[in-house]
mmCIF file with all atom_site columns, C-alpha atoms and ligand atoms in Angstrom:
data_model
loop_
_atom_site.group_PDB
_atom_site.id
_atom_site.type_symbol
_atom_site.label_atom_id
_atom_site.label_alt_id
_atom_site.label_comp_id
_atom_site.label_asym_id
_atom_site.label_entity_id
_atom_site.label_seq_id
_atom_site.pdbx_PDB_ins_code
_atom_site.Cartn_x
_atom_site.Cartn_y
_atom_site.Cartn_z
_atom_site.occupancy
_atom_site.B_iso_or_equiv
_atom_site.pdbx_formal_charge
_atom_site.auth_seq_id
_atom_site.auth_comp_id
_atom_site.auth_asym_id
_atom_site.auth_atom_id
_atom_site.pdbx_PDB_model_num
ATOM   1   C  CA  . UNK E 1 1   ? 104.650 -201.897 -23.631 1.00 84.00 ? 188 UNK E CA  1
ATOM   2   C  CA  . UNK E 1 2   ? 103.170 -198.835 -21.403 1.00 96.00 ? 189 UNK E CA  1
ATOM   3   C  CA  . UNK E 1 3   ? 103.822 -195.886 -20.382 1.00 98.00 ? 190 UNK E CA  1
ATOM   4   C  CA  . UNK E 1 4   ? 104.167 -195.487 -16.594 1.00 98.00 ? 191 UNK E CA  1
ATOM   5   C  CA  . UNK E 1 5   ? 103.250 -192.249 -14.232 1.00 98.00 ? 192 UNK E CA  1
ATOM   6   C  CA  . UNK E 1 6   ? 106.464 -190.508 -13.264 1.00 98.00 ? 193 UNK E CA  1
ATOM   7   C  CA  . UNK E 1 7   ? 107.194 -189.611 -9.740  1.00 98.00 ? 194 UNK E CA  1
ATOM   8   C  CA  . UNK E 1 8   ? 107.090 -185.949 -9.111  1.00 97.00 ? 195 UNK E CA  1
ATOM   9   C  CA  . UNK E 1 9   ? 109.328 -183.796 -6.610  1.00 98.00 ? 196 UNK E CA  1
ATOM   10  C  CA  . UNK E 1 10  ? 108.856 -183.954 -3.998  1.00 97.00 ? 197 UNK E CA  1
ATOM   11  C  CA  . UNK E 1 11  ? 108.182 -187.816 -3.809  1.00 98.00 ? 198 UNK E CA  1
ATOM   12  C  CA  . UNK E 1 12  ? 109.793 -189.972 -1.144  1.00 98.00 ? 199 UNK E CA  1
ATOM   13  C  CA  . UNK E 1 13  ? 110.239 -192.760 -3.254  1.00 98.00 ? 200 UNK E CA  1
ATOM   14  C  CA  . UNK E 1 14  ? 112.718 -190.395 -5.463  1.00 99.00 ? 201 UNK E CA  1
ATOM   15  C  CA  . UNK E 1 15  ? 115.255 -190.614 -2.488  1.00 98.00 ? 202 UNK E CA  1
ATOM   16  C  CA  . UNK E 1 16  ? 115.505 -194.288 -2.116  1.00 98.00 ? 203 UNK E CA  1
ATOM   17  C  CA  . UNK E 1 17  ? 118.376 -195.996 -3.551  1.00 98.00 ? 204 UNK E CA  1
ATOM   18  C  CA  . UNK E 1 18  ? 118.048 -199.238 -6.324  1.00 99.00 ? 205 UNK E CA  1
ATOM   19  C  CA  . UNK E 1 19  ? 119.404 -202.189 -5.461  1.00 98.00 ? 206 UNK E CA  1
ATOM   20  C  CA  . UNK E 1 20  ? 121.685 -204.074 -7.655  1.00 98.00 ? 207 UNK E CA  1
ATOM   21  C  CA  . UNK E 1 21  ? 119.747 -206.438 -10.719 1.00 98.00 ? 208 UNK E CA  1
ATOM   22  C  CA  . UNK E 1 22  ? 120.522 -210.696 -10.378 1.00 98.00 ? 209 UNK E CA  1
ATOM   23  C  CA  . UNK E 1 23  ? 117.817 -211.772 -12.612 1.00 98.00 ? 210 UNK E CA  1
ATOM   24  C  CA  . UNK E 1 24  ? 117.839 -211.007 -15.742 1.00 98.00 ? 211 UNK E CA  1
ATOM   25  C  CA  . UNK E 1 25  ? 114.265 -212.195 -16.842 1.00 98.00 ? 212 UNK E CA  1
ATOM   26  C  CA  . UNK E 1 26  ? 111.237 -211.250 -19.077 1.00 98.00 ? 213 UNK E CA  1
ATOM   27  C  CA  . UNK E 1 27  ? 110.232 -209.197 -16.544 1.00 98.00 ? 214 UNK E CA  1
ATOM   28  C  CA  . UNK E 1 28  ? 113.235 -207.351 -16.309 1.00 98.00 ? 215 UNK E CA  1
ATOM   29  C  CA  . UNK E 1 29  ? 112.851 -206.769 -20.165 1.00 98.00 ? 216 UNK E CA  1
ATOM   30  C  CA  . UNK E 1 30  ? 109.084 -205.711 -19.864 1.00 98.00 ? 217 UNK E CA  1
ATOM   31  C  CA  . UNK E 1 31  ? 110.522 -203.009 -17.324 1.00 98.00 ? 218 UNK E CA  1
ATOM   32  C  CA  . UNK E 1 32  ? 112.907 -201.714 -19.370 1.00 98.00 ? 219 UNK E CA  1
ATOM   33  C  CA  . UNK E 1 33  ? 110.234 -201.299 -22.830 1.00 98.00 ? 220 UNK E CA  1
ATOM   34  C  CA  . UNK E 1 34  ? 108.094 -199.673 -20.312 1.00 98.00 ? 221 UNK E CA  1
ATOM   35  C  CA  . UNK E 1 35  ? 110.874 -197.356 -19.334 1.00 98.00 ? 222 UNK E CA  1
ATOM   36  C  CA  . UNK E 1 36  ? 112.153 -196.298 -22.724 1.00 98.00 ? 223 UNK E CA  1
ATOM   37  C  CA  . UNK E 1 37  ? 107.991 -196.061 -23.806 1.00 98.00 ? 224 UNK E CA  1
ATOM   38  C  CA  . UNK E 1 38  ? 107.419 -193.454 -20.632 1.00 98.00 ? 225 UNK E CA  1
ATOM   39  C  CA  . UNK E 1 39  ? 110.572 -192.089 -21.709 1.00 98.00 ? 226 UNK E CA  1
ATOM   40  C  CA  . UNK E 1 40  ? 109.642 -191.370 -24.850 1.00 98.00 ? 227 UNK E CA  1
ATOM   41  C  CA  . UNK E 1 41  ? 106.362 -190.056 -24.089 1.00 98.00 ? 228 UNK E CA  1
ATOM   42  C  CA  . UNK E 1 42  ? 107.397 -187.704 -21.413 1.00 97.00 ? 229 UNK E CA  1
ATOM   43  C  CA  . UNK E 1 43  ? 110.225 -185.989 -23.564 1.00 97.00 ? 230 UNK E CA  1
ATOM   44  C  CA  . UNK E 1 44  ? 113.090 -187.338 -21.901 1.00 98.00 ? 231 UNK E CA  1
ATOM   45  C  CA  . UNK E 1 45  ? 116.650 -188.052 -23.377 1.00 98.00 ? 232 UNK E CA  1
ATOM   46  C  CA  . UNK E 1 46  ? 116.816 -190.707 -20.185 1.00 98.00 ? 233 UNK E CA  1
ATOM   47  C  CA  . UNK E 1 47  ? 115.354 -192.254 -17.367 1.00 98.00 ? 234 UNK E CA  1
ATOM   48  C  CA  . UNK E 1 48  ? 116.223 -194.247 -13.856 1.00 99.00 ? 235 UNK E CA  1
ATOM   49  C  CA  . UNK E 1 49  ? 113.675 -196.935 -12.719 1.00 99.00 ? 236 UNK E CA  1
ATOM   50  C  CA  . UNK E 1 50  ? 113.498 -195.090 -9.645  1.00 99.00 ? 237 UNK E CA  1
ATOM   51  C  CA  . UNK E 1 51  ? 111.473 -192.220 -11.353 1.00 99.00 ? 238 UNK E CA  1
ATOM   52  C  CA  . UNK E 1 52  ? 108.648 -194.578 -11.702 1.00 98.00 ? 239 UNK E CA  1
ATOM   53  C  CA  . UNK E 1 53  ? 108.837 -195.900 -8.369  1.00 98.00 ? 240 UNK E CA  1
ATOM   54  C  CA  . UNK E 1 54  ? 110.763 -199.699 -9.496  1.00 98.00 ? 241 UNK E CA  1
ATOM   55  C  CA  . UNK E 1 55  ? 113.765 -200.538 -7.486  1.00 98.00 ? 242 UNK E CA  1
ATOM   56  C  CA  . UNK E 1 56  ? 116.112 -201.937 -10.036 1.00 98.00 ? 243 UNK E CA  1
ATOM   57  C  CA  . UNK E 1 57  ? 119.100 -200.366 -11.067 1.00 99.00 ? 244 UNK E CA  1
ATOM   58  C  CA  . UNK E 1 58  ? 117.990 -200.066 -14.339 1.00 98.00 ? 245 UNK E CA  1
ATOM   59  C  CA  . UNK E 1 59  ? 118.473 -196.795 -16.431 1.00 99.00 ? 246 UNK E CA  1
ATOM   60  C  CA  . UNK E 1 60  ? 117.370 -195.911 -20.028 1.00 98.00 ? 247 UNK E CA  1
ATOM   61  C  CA  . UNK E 1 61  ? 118.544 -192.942 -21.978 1.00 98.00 ? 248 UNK E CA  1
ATOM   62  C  CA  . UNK E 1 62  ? 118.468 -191.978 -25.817 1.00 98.00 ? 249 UNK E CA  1
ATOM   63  C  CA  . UNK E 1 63  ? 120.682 -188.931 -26.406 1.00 98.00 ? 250 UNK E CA  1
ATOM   64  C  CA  . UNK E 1 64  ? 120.693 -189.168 -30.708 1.00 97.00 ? 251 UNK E CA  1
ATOM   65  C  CA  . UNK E 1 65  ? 118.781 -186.088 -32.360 1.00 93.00 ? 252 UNK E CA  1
ATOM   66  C  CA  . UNK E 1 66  ? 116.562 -188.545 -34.212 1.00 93.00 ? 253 UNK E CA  1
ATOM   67  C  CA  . UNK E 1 67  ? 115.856 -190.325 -30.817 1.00 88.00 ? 254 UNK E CA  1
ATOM   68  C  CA  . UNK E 1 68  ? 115.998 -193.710 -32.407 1.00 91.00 ? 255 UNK E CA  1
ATOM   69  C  CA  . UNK E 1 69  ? 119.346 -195.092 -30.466 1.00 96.00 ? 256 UNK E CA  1
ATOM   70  C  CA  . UNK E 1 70  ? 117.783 -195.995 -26.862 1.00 97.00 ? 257 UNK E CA  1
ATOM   71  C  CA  . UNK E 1 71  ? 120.363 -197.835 -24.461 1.00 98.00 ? 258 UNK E CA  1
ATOM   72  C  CA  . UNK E 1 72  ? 119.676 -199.524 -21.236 1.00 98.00 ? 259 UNK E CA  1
ATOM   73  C  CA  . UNK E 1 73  ? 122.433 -199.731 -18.561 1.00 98.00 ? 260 UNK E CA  1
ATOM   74  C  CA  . UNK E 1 74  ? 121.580 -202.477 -15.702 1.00 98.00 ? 261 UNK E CA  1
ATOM   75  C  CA  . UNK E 1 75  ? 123.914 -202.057 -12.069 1.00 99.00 ? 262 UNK E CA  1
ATOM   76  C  CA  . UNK E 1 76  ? 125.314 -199.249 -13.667 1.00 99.00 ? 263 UNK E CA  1
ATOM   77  C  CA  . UNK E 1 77  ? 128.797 -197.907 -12.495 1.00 98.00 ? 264 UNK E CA  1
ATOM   78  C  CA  . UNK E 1 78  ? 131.249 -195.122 -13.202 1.00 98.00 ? 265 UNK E CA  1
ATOM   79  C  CA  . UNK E 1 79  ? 134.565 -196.515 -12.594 1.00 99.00 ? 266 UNK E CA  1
ATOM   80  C  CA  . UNK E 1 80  ? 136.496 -193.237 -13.729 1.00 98.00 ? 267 UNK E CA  1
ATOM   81  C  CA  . UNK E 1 81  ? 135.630 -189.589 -14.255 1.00 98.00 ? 268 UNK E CA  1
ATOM   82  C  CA  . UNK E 1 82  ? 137.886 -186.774 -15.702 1.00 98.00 ? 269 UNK E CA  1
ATOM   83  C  CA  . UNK E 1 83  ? 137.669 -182.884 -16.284 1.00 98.00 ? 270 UNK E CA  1
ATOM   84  C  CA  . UNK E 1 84  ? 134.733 -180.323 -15.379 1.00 98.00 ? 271 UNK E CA  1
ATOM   85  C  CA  . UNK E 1 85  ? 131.591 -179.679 -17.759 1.00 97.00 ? 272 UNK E CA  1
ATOM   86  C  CA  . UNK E 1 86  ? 128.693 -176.847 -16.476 1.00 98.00 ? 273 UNK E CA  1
ATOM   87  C  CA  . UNK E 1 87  ? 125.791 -177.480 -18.434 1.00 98.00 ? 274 UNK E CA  1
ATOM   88  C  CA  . UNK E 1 88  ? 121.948 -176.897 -18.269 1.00 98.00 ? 275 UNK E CA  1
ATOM   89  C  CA  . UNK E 1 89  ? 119.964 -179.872 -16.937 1.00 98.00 ? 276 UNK E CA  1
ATOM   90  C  CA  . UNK E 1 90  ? 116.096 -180.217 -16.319 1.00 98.00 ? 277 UNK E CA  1
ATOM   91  C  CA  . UNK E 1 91  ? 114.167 -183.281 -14.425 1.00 98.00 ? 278 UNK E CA  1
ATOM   92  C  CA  . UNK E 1 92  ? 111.483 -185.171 -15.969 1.00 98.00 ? 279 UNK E CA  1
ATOM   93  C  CA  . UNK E 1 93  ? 110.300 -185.378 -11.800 1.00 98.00 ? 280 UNK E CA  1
ATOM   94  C  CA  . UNK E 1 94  ? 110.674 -181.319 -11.416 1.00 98.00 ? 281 UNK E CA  1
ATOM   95  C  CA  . UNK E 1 95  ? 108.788 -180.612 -14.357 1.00 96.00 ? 282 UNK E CA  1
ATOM   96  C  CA  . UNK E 1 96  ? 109.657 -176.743 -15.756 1.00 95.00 ? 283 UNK E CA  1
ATOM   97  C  CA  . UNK E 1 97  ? 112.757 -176.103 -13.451 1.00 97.00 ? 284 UNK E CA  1
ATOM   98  C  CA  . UNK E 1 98  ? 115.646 -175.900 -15.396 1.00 97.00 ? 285 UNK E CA  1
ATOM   99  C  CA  . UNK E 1 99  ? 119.573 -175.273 -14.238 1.00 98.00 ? 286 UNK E CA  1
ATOM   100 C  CA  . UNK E 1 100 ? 122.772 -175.433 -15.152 1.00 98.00 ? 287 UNK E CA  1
ATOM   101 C  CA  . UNK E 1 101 ? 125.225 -178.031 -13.160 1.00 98.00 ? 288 UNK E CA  1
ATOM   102 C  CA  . UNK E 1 102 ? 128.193 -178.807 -13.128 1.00 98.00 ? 289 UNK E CA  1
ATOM   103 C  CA  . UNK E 1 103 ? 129.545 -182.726 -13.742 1.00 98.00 ? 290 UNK E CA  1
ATOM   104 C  CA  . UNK E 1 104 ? 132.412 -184.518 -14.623 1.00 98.00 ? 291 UNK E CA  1
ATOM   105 C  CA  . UNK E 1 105 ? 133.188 -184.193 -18.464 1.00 98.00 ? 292 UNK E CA  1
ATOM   106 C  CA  . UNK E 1 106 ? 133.932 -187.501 -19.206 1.00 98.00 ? 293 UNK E CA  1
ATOM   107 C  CA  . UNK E 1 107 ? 132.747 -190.622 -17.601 1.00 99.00 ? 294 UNK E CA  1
ATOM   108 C  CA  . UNK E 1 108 ? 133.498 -194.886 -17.754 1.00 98.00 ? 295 UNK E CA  1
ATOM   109 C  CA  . UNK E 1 109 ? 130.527 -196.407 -17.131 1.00 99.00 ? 296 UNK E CA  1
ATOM   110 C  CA  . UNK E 1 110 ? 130.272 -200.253 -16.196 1.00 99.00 ? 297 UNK E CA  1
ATOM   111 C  CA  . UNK E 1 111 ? 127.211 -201.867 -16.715 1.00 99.00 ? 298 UNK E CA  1
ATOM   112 C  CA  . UNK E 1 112 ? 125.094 -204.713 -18.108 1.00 98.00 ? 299 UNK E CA  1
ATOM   113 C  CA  . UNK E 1 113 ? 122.968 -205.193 -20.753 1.00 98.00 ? 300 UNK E CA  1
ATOM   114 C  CA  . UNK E 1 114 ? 119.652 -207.319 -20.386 1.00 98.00 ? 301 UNK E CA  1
ATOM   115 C  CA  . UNK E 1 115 ? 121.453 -210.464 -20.860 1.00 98.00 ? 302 UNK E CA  1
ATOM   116 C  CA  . UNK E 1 116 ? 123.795 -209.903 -18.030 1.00 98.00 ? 303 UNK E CA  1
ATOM   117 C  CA  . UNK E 1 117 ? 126.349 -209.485 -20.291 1.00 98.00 ? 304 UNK E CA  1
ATOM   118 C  CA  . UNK E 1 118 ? 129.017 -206.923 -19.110 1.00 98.00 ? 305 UNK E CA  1
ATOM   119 C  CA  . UNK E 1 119 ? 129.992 -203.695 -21.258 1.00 97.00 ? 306 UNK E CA  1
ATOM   120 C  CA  . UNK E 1 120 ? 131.942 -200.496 -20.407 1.00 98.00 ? 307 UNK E CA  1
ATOM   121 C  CA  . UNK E 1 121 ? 131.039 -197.103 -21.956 1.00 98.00 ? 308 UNK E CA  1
ATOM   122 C  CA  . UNK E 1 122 ? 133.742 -194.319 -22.576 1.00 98.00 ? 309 UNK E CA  1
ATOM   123 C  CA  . UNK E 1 123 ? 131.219 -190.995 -22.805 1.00 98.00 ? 310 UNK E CA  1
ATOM   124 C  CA  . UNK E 1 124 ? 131.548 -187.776 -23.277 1.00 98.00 ? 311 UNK E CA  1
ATOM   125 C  CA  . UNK E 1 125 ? 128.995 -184.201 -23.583 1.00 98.00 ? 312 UNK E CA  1
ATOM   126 C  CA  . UNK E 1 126 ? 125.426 -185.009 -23.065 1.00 98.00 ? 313 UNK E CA  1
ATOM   127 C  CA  . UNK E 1 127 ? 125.617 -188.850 -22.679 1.00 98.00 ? 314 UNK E CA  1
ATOM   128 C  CA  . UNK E 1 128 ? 128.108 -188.327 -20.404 1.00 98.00 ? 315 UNK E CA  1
ATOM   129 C  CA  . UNK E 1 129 ? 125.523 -185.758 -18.506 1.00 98.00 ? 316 UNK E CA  1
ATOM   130 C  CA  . UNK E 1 130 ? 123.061 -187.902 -18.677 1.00 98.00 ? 317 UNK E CA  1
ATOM   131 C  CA  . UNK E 1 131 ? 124.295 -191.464 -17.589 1.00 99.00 ? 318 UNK E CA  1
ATOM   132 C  CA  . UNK E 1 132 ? 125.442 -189.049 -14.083 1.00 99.00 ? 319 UNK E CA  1
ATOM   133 C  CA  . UNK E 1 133 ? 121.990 -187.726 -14.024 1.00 99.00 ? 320 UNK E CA  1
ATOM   134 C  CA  . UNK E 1 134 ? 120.000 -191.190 -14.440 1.00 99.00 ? 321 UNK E CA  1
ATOM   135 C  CA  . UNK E 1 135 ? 123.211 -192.566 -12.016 1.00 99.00 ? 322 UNK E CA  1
ATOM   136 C  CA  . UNK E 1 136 ? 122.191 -190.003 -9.228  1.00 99.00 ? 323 UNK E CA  1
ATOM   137 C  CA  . UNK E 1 137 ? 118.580 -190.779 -9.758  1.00 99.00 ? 324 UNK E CA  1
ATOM   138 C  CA  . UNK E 1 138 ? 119.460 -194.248 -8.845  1.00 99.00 ? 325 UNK E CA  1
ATOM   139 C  CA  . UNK E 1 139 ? 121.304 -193.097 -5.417  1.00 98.00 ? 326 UNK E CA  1
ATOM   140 C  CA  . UNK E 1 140 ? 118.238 -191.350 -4.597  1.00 98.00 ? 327 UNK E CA  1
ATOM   141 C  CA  . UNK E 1 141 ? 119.932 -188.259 -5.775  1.00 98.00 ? 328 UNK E CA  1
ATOM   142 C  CA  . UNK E 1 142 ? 118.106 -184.948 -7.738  1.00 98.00 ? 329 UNK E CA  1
ATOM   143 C  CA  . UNK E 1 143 ? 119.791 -182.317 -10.051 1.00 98.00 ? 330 UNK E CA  1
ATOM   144 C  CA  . UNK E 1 144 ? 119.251 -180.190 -6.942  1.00 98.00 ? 331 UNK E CA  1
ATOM   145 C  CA  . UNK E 1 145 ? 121.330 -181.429 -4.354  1.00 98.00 ? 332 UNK E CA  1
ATOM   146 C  CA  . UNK E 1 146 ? 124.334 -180.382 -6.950  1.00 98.00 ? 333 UNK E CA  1
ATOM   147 C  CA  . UNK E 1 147 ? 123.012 -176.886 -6.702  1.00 98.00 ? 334 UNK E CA  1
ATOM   148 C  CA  . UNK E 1 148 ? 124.400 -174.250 -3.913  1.00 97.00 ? 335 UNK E CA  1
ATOM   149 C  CA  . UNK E 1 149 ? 121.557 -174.274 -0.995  1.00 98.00 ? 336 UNK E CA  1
ATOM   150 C  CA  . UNK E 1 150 ? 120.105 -170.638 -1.865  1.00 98.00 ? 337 UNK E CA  1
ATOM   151 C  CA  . UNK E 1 151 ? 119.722 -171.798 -5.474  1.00 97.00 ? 338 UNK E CA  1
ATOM   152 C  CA  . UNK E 1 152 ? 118.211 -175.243 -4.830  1.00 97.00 ? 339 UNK E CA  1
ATOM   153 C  CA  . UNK E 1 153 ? 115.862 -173.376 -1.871  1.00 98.00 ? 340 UNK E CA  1
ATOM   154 C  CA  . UNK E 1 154 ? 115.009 -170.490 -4.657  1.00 97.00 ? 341 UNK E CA  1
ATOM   155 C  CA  . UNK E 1 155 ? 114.084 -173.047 -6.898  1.00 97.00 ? 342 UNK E CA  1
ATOM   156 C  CA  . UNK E 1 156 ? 112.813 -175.414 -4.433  1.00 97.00 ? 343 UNK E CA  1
ATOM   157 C  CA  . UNK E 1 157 ? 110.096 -172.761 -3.427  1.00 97.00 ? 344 UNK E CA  1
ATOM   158 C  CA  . UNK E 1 158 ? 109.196 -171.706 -6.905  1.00 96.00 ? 345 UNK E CA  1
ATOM   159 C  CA  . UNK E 1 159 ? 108.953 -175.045 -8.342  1.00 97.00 ? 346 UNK E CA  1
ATOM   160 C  CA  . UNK E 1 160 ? 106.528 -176.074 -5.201  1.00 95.00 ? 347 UNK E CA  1
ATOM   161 C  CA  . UNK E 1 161 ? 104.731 -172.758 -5.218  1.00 95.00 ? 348 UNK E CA  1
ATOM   162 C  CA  . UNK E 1 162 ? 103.809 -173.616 -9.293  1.00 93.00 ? 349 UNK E CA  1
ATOM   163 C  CA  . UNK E 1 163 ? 102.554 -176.900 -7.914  1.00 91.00 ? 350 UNK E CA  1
ATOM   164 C  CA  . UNK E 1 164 ? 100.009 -175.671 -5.416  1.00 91.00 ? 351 UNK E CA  1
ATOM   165 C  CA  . UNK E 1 165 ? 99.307  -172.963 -7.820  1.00 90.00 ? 352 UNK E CA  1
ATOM   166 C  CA  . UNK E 1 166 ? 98.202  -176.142 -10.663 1.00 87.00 ? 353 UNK E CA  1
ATOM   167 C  CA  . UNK E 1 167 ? 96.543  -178.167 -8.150  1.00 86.00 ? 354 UNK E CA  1
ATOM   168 C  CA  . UNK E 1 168 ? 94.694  -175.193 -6.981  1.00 88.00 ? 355 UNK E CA  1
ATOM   169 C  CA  . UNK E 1 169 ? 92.945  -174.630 -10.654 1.00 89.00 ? 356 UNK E CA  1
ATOM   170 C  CA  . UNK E 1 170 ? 92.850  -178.107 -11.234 1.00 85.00 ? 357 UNK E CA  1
ATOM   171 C  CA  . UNK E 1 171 ? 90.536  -178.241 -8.256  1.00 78.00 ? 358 UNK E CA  1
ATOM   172 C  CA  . UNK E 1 172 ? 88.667  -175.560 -9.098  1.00 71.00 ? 359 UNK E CA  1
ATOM   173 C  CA  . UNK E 1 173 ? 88.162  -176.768 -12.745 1.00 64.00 ? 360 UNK E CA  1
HETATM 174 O  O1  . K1U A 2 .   ? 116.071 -188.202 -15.716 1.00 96.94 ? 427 K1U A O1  1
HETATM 175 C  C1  . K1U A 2 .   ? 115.310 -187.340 -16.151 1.00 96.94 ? 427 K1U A C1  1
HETATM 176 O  O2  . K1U A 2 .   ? 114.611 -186.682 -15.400 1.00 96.94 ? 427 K1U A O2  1
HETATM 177 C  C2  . K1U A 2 .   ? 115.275 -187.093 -17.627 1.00 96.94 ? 427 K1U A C2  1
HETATM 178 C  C3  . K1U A 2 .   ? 116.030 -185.827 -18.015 1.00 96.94 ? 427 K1U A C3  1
HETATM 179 C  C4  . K1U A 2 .   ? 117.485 -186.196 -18.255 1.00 96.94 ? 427 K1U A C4  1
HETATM 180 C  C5  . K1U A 2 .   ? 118.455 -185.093 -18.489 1.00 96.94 ? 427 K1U A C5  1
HETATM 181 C  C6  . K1U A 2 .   ? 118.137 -183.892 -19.079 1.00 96.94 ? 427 K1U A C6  1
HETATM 182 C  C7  . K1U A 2 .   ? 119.102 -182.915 -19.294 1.00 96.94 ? 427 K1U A C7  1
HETATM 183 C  C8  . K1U A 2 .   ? 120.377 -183.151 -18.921 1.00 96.94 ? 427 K1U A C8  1
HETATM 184 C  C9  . K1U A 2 .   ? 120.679 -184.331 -18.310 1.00 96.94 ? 427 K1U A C9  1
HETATM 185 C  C10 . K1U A 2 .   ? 119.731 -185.302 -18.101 1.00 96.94 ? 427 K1U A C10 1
HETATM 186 C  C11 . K1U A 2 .   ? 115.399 -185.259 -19.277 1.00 96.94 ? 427 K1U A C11 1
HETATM 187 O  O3  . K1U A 2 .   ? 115.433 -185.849 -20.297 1.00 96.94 ? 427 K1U A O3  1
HETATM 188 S  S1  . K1U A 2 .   ? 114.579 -183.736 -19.145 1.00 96.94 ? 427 K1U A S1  1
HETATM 189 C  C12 . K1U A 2 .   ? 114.235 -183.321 -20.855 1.00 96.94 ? 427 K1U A C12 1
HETATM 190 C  C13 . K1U A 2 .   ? 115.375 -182.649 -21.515 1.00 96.94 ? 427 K1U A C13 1
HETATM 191 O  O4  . K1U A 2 .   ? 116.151 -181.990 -20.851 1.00 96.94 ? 427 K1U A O4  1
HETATM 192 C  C14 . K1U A 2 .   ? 115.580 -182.764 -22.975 1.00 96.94 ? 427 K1U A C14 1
HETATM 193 C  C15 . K1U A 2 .   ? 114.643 -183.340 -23.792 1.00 96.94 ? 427 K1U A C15 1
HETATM 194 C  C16 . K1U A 2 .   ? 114.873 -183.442 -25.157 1.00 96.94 ? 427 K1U A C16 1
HETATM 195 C  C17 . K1U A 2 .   ? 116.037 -182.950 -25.713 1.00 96.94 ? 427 K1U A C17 1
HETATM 196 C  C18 . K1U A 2 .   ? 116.993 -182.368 -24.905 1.00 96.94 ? 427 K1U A C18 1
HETATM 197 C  C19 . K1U A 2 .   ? 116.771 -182.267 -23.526 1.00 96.94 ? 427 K1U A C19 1
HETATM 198 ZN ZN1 . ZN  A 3 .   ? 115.846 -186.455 -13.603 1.00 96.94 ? 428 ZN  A ZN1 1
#
């Protein structure tokens, strides 16, 4: 297993879009160790392959307080959405920028596990948050595009301002 660099805002490759899994191989089951590994080590409660630049549909997320349940969802899909749920969301690829969104509040979720096999997932609070979070990942979709356009510019510039501001005294040593 390894951990894998995570694509920061405002990386191109975070807009792309994955494209659907067909073989499900040992290399499709090395990805996903490596995902819930860099998950893990970054912090994260999930992650979307296209965070560290793969283009599977593959997402990994582990939302249980001991963070000892991870799940991987391959070709993920939600097939049904109900009700309204503002809560605050952060972006292991806008590192520090944190705000709240709003989502649906309960999701079915189609997917496959890394056997192909097919399973549905009824989910509600923060897995529910989460599986559309890694989901919009996957459509080349950020947190911020769900924000109104002087929020996501406010925190657009501030998040990109911190940036320079790191790189500057990174430089500088
Ligand atoms: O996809 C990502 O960037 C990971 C992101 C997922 C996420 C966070 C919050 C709401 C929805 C989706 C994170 O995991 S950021 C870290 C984080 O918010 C967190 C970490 C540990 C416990 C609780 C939250
Ligand atoms: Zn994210």
């Amino acid at each position: 297993m390894a951990v894998r660099p995570v694509l920061l805002y405002p990386d191109p490759r975070l807009r792309l879009k994955a494209e659907e899994v067909t073989r499900f191989d040992a290399g499709l089951a090395r990805l996903a160790e490596d995902m819930v590994e860099t998950m893990y080590a970054h912090g994260g409660i999930g992650l979307a392959a296209t965070q560290i630049g793969a283009r599977e549909r593959l997402l990994v997320l582990d939302v249980a307080e001991d963070r000892r349940e991870p799940h991987v969802f391959i070709n993920p899909v939600i097939v049904a959405r109900e009700g309204h749920l503002t809560s605050e969301e952060g972006c292991l690829s806008i590192p520090d920028v944190r705000e709240r969104v709003e989502r649906a509040a309960r999701v079915r979720v189609d997917a496959r596990d890394l056997h192909g096999q097919p399973h549905t997932v009824e989910a509600e609070g923060l897995l529910a948050v989460c599986l559309q979070h890694e989901i919009d990942h996957l459509e080349g979709r950020l947190f911020l595009d769900r924000l109104s356009p002087p929020k996501r510019e406010r925190l657009r510039r501030r998040y990109l301002a911190a940036r320079r501001e790191t790189e500057r005294t990174a430089v500088r040593g």
